[in-house]
Every structure is written in structure tokens, then in C-alpha cells.
PDB file of C-alpha atoms in Angstrom:
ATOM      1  CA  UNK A  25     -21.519  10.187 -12.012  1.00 31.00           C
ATOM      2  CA  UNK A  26     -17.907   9.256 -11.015  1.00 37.00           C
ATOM      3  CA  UNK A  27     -15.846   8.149 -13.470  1.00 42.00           C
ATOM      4  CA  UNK A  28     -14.237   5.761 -10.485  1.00 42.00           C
ATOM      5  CA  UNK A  29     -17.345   4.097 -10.028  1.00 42.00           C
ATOM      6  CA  UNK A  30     -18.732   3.766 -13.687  1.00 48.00           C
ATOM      7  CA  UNK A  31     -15.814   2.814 -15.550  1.00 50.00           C
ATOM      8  CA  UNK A  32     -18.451   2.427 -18.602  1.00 44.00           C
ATOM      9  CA  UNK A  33     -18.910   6.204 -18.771  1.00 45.00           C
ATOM     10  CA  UNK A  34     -16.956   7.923 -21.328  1.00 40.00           C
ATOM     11  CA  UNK A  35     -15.085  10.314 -18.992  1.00 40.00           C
ATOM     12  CA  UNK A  36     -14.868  11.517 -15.499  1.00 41.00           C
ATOM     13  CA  UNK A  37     -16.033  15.126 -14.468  1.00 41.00           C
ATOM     14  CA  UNK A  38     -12.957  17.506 -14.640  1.00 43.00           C
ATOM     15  CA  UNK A  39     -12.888  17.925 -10.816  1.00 53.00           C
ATOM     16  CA  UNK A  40     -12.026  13.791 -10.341  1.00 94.00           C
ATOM     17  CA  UNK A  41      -8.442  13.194  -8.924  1.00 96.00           C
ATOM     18  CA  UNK A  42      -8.730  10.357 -11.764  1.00 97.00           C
ATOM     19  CA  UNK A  43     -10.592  10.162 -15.101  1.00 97.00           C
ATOM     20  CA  UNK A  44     -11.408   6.442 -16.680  1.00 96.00           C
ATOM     21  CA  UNK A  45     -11.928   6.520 -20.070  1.00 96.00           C
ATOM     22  CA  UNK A  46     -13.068   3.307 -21.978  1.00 96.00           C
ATOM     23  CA  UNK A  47     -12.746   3.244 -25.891  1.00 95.00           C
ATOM     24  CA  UNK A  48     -15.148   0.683 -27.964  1.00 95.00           C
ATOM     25  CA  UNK A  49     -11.940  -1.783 -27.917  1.00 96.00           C
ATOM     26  CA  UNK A  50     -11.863  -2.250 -24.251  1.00 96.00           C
ATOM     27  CA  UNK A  51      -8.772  -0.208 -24.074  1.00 98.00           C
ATOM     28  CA  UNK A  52      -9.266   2.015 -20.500  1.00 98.00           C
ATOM     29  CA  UNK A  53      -7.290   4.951 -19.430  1.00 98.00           C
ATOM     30  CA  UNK A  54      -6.360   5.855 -16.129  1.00 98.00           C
ATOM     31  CA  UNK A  55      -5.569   9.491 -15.913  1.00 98.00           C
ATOM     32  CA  UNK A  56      -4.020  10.998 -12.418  1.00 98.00           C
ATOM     33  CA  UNK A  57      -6.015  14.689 -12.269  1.00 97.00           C
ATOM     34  CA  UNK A  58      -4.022  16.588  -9.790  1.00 96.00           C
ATOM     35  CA  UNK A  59      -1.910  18.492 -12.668  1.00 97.00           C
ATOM     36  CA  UNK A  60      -2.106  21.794 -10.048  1.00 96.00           C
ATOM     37  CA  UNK A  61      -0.061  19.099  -8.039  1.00 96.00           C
ATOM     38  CA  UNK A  62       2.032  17.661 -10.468  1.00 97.00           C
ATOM     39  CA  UNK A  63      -0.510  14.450 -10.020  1.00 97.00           C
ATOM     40  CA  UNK A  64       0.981  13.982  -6.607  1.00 95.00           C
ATOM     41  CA  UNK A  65       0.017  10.813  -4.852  1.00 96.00           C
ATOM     42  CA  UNK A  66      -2.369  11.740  -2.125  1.00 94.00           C
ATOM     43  CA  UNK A  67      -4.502   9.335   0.156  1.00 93.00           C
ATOM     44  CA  UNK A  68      -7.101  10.404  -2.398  1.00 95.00           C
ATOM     45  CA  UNK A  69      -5.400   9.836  -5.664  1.00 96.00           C
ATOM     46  CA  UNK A  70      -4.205   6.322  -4.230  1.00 96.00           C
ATOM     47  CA  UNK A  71      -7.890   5.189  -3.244  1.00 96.00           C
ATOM     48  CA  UNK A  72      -9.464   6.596  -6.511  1.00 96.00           C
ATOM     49  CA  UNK A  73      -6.870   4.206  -8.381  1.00 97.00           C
ATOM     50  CA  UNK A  74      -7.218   1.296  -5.781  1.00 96.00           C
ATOM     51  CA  UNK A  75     -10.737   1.451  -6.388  1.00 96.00           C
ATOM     52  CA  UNK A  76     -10.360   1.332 -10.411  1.00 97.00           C
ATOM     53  CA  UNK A  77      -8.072  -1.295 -10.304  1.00 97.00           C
ATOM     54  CA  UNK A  78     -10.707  -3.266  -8.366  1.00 96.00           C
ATOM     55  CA  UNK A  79     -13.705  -2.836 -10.535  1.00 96.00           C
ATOM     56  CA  UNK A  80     -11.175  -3.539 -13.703  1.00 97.00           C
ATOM     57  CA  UNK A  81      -9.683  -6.717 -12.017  1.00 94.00           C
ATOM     58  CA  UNK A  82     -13.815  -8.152 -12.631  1.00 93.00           C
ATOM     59  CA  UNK A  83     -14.376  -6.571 -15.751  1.00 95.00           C
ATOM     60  CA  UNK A  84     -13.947  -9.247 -18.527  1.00 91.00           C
ATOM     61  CA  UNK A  85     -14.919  -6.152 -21.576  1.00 94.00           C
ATOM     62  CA  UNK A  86     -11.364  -4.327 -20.302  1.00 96.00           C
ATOM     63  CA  UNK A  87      -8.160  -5.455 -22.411  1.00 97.00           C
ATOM     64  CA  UNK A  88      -5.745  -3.074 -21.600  1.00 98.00           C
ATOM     65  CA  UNK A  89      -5.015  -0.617 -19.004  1.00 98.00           C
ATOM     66  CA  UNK A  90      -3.217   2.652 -19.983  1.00 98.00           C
ATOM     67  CA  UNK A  91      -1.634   4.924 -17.038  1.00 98.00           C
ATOM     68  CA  UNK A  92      -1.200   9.146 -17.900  1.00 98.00           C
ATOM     69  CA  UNK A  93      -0.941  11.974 -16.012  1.00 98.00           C
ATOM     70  CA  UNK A  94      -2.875  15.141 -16.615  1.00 97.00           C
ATOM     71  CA  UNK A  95      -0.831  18.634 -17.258  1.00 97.00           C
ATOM     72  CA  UNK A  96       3.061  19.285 -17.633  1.00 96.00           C
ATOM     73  CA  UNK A  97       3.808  16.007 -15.513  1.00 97.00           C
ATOM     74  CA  UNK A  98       3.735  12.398 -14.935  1.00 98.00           C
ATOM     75  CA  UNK A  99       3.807  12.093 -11.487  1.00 98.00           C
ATOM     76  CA  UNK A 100       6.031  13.890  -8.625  1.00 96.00           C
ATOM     77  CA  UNK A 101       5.411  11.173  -6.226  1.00 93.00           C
ATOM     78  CA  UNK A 102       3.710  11.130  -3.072  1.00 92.00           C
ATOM     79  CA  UNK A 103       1.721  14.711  -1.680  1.00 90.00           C
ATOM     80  CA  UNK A 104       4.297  15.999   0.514  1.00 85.00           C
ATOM     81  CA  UNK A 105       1.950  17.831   2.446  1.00 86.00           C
ATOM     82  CA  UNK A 106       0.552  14.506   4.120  1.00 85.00           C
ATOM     83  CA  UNK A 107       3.691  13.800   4.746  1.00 76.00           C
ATOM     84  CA  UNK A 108       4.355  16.435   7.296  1.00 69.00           C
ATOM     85  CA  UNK A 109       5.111  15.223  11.080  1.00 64.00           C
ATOM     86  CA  UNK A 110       2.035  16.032  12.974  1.00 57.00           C
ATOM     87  CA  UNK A 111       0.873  12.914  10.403  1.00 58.00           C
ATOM     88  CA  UNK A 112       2.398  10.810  12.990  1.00 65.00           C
ATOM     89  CA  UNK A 113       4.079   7.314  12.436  1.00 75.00           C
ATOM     90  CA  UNK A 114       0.789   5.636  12.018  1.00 78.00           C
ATOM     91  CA  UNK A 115      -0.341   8.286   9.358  1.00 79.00           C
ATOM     92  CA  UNK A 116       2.556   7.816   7.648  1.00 83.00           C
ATOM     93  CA  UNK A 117       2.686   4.058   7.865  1.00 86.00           C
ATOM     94  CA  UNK A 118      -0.588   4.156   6.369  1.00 89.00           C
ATOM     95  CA  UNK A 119       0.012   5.980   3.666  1.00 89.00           C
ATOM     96  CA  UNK A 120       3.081   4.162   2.518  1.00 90.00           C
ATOM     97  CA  UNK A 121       0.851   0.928   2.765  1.00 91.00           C
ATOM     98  CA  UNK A 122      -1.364   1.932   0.603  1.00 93.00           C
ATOM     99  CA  UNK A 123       0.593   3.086  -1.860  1.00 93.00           C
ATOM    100  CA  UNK A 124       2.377  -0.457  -1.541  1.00 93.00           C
ATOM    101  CA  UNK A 125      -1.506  -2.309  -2.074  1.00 94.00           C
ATOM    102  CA  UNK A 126      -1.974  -0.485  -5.115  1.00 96.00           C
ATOM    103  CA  UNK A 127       1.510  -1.334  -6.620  1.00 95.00           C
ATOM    104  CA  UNK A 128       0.515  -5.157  -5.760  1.00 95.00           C
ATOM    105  CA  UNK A 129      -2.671  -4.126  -7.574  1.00 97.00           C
ATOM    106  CA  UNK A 130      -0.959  -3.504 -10.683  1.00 97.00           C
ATOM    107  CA  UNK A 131       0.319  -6.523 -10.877  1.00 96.00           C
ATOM    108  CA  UNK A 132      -2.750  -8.879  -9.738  1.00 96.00           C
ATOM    109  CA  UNK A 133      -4.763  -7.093 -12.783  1.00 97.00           C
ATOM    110  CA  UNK A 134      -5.380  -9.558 -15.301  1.00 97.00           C
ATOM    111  CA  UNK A 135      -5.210  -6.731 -18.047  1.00 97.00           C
ATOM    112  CA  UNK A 136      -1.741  -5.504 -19.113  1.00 98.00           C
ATOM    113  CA  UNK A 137      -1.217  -1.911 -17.477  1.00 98.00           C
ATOM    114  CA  UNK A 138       0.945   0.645 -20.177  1.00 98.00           C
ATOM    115  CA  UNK A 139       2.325   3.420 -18.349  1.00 98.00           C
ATOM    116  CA  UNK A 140       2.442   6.672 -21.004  1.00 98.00           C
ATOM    117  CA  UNK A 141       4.878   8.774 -19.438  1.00 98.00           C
ATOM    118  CA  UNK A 142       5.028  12.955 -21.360  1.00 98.00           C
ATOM    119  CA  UNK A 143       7.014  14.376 -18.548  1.00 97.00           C
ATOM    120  CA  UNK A 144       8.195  14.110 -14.963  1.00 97.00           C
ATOM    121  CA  UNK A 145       8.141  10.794 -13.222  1.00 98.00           C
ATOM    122  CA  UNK A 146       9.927  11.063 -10.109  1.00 97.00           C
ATOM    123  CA  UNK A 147      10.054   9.036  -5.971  1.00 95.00           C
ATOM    124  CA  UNK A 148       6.959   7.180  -6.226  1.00 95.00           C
ATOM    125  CA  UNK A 149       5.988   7.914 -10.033  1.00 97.00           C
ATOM    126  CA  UNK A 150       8.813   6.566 -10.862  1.00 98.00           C
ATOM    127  CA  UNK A 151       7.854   3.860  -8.648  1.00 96.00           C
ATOM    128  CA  UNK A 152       4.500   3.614 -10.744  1.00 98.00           C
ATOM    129  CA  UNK A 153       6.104   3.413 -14.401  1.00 98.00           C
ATOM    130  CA  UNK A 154       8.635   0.723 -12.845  1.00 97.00           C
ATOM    131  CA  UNK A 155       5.900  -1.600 -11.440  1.00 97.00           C
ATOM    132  CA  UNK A 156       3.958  -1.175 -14.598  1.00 98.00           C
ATOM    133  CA  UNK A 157       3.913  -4.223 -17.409  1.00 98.00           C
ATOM    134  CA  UNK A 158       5.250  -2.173 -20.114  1.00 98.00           C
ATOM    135  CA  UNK A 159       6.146   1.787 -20.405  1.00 98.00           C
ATOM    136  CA  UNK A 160       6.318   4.142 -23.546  1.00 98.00           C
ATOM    137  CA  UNK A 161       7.920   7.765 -22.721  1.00 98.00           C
ATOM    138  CA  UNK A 162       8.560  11.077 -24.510  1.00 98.00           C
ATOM    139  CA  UNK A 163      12.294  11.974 -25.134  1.00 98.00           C
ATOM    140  CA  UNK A 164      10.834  15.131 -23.189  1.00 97.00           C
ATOM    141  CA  UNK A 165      10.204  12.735 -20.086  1.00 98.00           C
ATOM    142  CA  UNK A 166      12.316  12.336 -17.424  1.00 98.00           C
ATOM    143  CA  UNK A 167      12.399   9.776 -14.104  1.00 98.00           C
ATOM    144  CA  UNK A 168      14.404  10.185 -10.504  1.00 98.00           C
ATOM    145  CA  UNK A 169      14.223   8.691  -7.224  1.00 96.00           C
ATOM    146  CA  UNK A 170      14.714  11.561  -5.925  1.00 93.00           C
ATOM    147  CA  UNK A 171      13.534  11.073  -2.033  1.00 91.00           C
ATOM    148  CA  UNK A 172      17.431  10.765  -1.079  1.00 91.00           C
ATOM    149  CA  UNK A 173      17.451  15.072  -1.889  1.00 91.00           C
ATOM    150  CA  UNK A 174      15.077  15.432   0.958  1.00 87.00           C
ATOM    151  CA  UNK A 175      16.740  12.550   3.400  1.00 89.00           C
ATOM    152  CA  UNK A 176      14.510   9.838   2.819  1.00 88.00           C
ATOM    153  CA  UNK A 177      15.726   7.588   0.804  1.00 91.00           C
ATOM    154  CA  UNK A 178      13.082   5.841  -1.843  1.00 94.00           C
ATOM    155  CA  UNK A 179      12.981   2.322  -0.332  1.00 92.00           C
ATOM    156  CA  UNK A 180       9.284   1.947  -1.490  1.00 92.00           C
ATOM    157  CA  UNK A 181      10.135   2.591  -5.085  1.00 95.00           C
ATOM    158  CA  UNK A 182      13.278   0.508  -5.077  1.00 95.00           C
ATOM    159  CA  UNK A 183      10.910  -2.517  -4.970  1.00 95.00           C
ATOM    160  CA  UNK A 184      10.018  -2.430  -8.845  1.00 96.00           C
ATOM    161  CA  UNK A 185      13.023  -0.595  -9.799  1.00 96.00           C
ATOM    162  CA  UNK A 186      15.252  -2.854  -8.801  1.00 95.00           C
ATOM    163  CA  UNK A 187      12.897  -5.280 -10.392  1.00 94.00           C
ATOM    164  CA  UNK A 188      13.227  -3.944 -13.580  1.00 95.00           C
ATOM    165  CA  UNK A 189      16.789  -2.227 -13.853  1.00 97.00           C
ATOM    166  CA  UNK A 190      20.082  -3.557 -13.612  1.00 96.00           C
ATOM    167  CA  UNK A 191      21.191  -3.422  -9.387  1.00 96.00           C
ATOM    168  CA  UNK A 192      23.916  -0.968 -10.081  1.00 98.00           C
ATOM    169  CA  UNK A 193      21.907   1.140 -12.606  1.00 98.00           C
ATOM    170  CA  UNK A 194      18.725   1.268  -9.878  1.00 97.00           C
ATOM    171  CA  UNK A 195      21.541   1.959  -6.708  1.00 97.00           C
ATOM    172  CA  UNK A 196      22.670   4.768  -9.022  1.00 98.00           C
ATOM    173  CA  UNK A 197      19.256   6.386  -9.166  1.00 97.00           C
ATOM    174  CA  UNK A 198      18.517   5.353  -5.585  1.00 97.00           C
ATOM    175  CA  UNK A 199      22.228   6.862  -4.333  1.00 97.00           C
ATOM    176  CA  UNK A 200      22.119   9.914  -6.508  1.00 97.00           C
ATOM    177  CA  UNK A 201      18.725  11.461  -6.990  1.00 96.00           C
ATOM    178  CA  UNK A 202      19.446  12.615  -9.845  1.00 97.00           C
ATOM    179  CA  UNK A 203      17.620  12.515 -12.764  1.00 98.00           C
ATOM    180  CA  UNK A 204      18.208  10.176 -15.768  1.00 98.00           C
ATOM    181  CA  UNK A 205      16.317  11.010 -19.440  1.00 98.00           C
ATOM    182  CA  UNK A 206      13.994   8.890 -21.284  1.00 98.00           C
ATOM    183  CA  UNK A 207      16.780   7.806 -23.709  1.00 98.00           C
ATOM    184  CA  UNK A 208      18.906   6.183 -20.591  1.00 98.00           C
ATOM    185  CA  UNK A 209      15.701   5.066 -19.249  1.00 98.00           C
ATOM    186  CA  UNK A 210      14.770   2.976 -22.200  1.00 98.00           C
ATOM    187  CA  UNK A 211      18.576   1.742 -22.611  1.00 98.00           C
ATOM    188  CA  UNK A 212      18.996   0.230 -18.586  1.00 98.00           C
ATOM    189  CA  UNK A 213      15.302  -0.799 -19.265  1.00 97.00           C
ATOM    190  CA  UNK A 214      12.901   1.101 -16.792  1.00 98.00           C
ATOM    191  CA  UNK A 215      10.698   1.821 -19.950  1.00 98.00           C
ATOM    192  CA  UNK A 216      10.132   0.007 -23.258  1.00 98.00           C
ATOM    193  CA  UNK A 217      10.518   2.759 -26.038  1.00 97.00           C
ATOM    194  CA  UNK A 218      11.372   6.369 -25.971  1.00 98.00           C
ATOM    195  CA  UNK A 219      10.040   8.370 -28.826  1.00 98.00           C
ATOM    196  CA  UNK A 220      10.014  12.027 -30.111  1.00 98.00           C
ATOM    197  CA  UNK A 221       6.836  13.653 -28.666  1.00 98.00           C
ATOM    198  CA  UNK A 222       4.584  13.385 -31.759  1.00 98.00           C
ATOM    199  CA  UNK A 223       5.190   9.824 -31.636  1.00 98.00           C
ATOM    200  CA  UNK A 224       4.155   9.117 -28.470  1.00 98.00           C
ATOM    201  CA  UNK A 225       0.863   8.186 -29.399  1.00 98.00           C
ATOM    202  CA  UNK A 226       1.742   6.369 -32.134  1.00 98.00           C
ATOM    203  CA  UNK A 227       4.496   4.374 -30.441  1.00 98.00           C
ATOM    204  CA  UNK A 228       1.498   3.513 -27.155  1.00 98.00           C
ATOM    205  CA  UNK A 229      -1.099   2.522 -30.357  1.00 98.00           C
ATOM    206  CA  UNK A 230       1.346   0.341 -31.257  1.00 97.00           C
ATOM    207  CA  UNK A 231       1.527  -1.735 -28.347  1.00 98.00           C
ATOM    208  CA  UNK A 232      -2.276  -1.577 -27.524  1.00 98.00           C
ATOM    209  CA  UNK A 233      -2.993  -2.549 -30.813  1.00 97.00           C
ATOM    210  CA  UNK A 234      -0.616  -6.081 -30.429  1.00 97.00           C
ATOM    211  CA  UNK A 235      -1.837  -6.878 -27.241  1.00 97.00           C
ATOM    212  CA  UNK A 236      -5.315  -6.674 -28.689  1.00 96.00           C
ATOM    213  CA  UNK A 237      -4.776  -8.902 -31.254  1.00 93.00           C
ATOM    214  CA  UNK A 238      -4.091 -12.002 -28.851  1.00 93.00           C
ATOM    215  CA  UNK A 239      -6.568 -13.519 -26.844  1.00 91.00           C
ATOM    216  CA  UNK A 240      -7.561 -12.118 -24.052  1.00 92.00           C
ATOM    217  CA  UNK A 241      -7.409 -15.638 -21.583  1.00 90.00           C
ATOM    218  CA  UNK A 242      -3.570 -16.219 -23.171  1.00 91.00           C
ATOM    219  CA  UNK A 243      -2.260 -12.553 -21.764  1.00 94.00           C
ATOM    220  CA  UNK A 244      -4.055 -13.175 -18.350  1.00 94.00           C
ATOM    221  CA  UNK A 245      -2.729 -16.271 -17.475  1.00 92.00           C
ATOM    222  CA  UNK A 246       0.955 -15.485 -19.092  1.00 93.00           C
ATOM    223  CA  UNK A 247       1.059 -11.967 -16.944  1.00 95.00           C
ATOM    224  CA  UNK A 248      -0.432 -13.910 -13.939  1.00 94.00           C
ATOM    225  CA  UNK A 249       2.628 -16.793 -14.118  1.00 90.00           C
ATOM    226  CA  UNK A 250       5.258 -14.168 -15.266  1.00 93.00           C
ATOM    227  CA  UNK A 251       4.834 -12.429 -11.857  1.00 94.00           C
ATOM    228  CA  UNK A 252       4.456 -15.634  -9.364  1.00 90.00           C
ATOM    229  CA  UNK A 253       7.698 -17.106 -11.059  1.00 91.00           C
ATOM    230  CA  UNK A 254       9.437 -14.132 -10.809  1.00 88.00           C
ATOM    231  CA  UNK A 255       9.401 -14.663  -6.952  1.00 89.00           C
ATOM    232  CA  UNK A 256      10.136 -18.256  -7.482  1.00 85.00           C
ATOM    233  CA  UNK A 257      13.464 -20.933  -7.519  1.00 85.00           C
ATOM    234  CA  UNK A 258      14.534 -21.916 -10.958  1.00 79.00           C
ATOM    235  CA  UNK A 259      12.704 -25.724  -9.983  1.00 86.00           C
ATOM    236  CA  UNK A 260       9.218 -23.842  -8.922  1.00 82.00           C
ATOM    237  CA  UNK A 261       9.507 -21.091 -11.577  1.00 76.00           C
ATOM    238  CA  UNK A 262       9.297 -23.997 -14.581  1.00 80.00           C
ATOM    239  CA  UNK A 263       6.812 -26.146 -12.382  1.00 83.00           C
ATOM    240  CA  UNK A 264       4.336 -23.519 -12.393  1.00 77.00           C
ATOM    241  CA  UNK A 265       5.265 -22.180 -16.033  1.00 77.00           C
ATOM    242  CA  UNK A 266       4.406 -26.170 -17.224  1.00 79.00           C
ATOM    243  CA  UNK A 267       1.702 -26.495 -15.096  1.00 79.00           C
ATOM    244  CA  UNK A 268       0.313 -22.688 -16.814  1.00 82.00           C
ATOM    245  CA  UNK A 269       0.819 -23.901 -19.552  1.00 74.00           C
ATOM    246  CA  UNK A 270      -0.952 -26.905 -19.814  1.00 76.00           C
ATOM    247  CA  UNK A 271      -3.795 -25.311 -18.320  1.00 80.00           C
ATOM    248  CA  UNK A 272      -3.390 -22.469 -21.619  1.00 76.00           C
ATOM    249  CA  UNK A 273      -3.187 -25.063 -23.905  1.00 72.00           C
ATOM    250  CA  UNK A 274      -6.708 -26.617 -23.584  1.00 70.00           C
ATOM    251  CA  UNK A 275      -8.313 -23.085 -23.726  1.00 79.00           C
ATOM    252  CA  UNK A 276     -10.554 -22.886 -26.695  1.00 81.00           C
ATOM    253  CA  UNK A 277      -8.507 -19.648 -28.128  1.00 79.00           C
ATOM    254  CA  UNK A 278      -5.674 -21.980 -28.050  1.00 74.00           C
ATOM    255  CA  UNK A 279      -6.655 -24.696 -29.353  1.00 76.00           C
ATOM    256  CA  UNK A 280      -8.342 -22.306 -32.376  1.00 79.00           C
ATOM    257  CA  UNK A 281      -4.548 -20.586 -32.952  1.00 75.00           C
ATOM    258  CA  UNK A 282      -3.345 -23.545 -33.683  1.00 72.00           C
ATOM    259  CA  UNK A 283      -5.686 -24.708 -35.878  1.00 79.00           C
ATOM    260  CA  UNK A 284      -5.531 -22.032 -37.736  1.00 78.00           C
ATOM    261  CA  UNK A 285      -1.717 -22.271 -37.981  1.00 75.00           C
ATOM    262  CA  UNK A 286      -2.341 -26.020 -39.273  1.00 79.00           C
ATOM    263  CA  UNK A 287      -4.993 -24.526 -41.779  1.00 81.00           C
ATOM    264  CA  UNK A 288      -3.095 -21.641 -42.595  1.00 83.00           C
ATOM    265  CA  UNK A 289      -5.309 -19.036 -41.924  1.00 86.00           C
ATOM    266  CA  UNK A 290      -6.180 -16.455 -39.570  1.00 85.00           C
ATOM    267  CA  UNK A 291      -7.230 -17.182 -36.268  1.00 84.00           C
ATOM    268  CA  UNK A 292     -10.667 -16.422 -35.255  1.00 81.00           C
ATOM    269  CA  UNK A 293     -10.550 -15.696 -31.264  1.00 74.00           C
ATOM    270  CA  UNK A 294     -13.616 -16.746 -29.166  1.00 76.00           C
ATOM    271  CA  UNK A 295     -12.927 -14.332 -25.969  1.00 59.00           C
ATOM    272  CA  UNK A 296     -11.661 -11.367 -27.865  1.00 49.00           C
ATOM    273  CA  UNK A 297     -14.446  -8.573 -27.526  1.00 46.00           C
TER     274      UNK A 297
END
């Protein structure tokens, strides 16, 4: 049974380019399985998580959304070996597009994704921690936009990155190539914490534990508005945040919070598995 298509099953068979894993808490991890690869991108790979993200986006039991990579790294980007020139423009056009539609799927997921970065991130898996909601790293990890090395410079990933970094900090990594380590990665902001290996679980539990605790209707429509105003004017941005808002406020889990703040006393969410 594919662990793509049943995201209820426990695991994925070892030979899946991506094993989903669901605990009792809702919690679901999303584990690239190319390690012989480095969890390179391929059309596969991309597809397999496209197709995740797309049962997840309907599945009110998920919560959160955790993002690993199998072996030694992260991700090294896209498969260089479908990038070769007898692809063709159209090959490559495609391939680059769909890497874009699952980025965009990322964000349209109600659930919070957590990127959990042990090692290498580089081009576009750097491009997959940036465009993540929130990112915990080893101090052993390291990220690059590295594309400029080879001549092509990493326009795709400069989408989130520049999103998420400060412009000279992100033009540094997009100019350079070089490689930056999880310390300077969690100080110019591409990831939220950087921790000593052993704590890397720890650190992730953390943060999956937190979200947990809050209802599960409050994170989807705050992630949801977070993202549209992002894109927005200062005038539109607080329109839509007042008009989100409102709409939050008359939720039953709201309306129970406070309550229980008035009573004082914990709250007791309805739509929290």
C-alpha cells in the first residue's frame, strides 16, 4: 500500500521516494527517500509530495506537517540528471513548474509545515526549508543556493528566500554560493532554532507540541491570512486581517478561550482531535 496514497498507514514501504507517517496526535511526517541521491528533487519526488500535500490539504485529523530527509542529507536540490539538455526547454520548463506548484502547496496547506533540517539543504532544498512555516536545524546542518557554482543562478529559490531573509543577506547567498551554517541561518532568519544534534528532536517536539495545543480552526485561518497579506498594501493587508478576524472570533474554539480566560480555567477545545 503506498504510503502517498494512505496517509493513515503507519509508514511507507522502504522503496517510496516519500514515507508519510501519522502519529495518534495528527502530527504527519513527510520524509524525502532518495538518501542514495541526497533526496534530490526528481519529477518523482515532486509528484509524490504534490500528491501528499493534496490528500493533507482535506484531511481535518492532520495538525501538523513535519518535512525530513532520509540519510546524511536534507535535500541537494533538484536531480541534475533531468536536468541535462536533451530535456529540452519544455522538459525543463516543466520541471521548474512543478517544483514552483508544490512550493504554492506549502503554503495553501491549512496545517503548519516544520521543516527538520540534520544536514545539507542546498538550490532548491534550501528553497524548501525557506518556503516552509517554521524550520528547526542541527548545528551540523548547513544551507546554500548554490546553482550560481554551476551557472544557473537560483531564481526559483530566491522566491521564499528573499521572503524570509533580509535582501542583502539572501543576494549574498544568491551571489556567492557559498554555504552559510545553521547558526547564521537561524541569526538572518531562514530557520527558527538551531540546536546541538541531540536536541533536535527535542527542540521540533517543542514546537509540535505548542501548535497542538491551539485550536486547530485558529492556526488555519491565521496561516491562511498571514500569507494573502503578505502579498498585500498596508490598507488591504489590515482589511483582510479585520475581516479574518471577525470571522475567528465567532468560531466556537474562540468563543470557548475566552470564556475560559473570564472563568479562569483551562480551555476545553471543540475541534482539537
Amino acid at each position: 500500500m503506498s504510503a502517498v496514497n494512505d496517509l493513515a498507514a503507519p509508514a511507507a514501504a522502504a522503496s517510496a521516494v516519500l514515507l508519510v507517517d501519522r502519529d495518534a496526535r495528527g502530527v504527519v511526517t513527510l520524509t524525502l527517500n532518495r538518501p542514495q541521491a541526497f533526496n534530490a528533487l526528481s519529477r518523482e519526488l515532486l509528484q509524490a509530495l504534490r500528491d501528499a500535500l493534496a490528500a493533507l490539504r482535506e484531511d481535518a485529523r492532520a495538525r501538523v506537517v513535519v518535512l525530513r530527509g532520509a540519510g546524511k542529507a536534507f535535500c541537494a536540490g533538484h536531480d541534475l540528471r533531468e536536468m541535462r539538455p536533451q530535456a529540452g526547454s519544455e522538459g525543463i520548463h516543466d520541471l521548474f513548474e512543478l517544483c514552483g506548484k508544490c512550493m504554492q502547496d506549502l503554503v495553501a496547506l491549512p496545517q503548519p509545515v516544520i521543516a527538520c533540517v540534520h544536514g545539507m539543504a542546498t538550490a532548491a532544498g534550501c528553497q524548501l526549508v525557506a518556503q516552509a512555516d517554521l524550520a528547526v536545524a542541527s548545528l551540523q546542518a548547513r544551507f546554500a543556493t548554490s546553482g550560481v557554482n554551476l551557472g544557473l543562478f537560483c531564481s526559483t529559490p530566491s522566491v521564499p528566500l528573499g521572503r524570509n531573509v533580509p535582501r542583502k543577506r539572501a543576494m549574498e547567498m544568491l551571489l556567492t554560493g557559498d554555504f552559510i551554517d545553521a547558526a547564521t541561518a537561524a541569526e538572518w532568519g531562514l530557520v527558527n532554532r538551531a540546536v546541538a544534534p541531540e536536541q533536535l528532536e527535542a527542540e521540533l517536539e517543542r514546537l509540535v507540541s505548542s501548535i497542538l495545543a491551539k485550536p486547530a480552526q485558529a492556526i488555519a485561518l491565521g496561516k491562511s491570512q498571514f500569507y494573502r497579506q503578505m502579498e498585500m498594501g498596508l490598507a488591504g493587508a489590515y482589511q483582510l486581517a479585520s475581516q479574518t478576524m471577525v470571522c475567528n472570533f465567532h468560531e466556537p474554539d474562540t468563543l470557548e478561550g475566552v470564556q475560559a480566560f473570564l472563568e479562569k480555567r483551562p480551555p476545553s477545545w471543540k475541534t482539537t482531535p
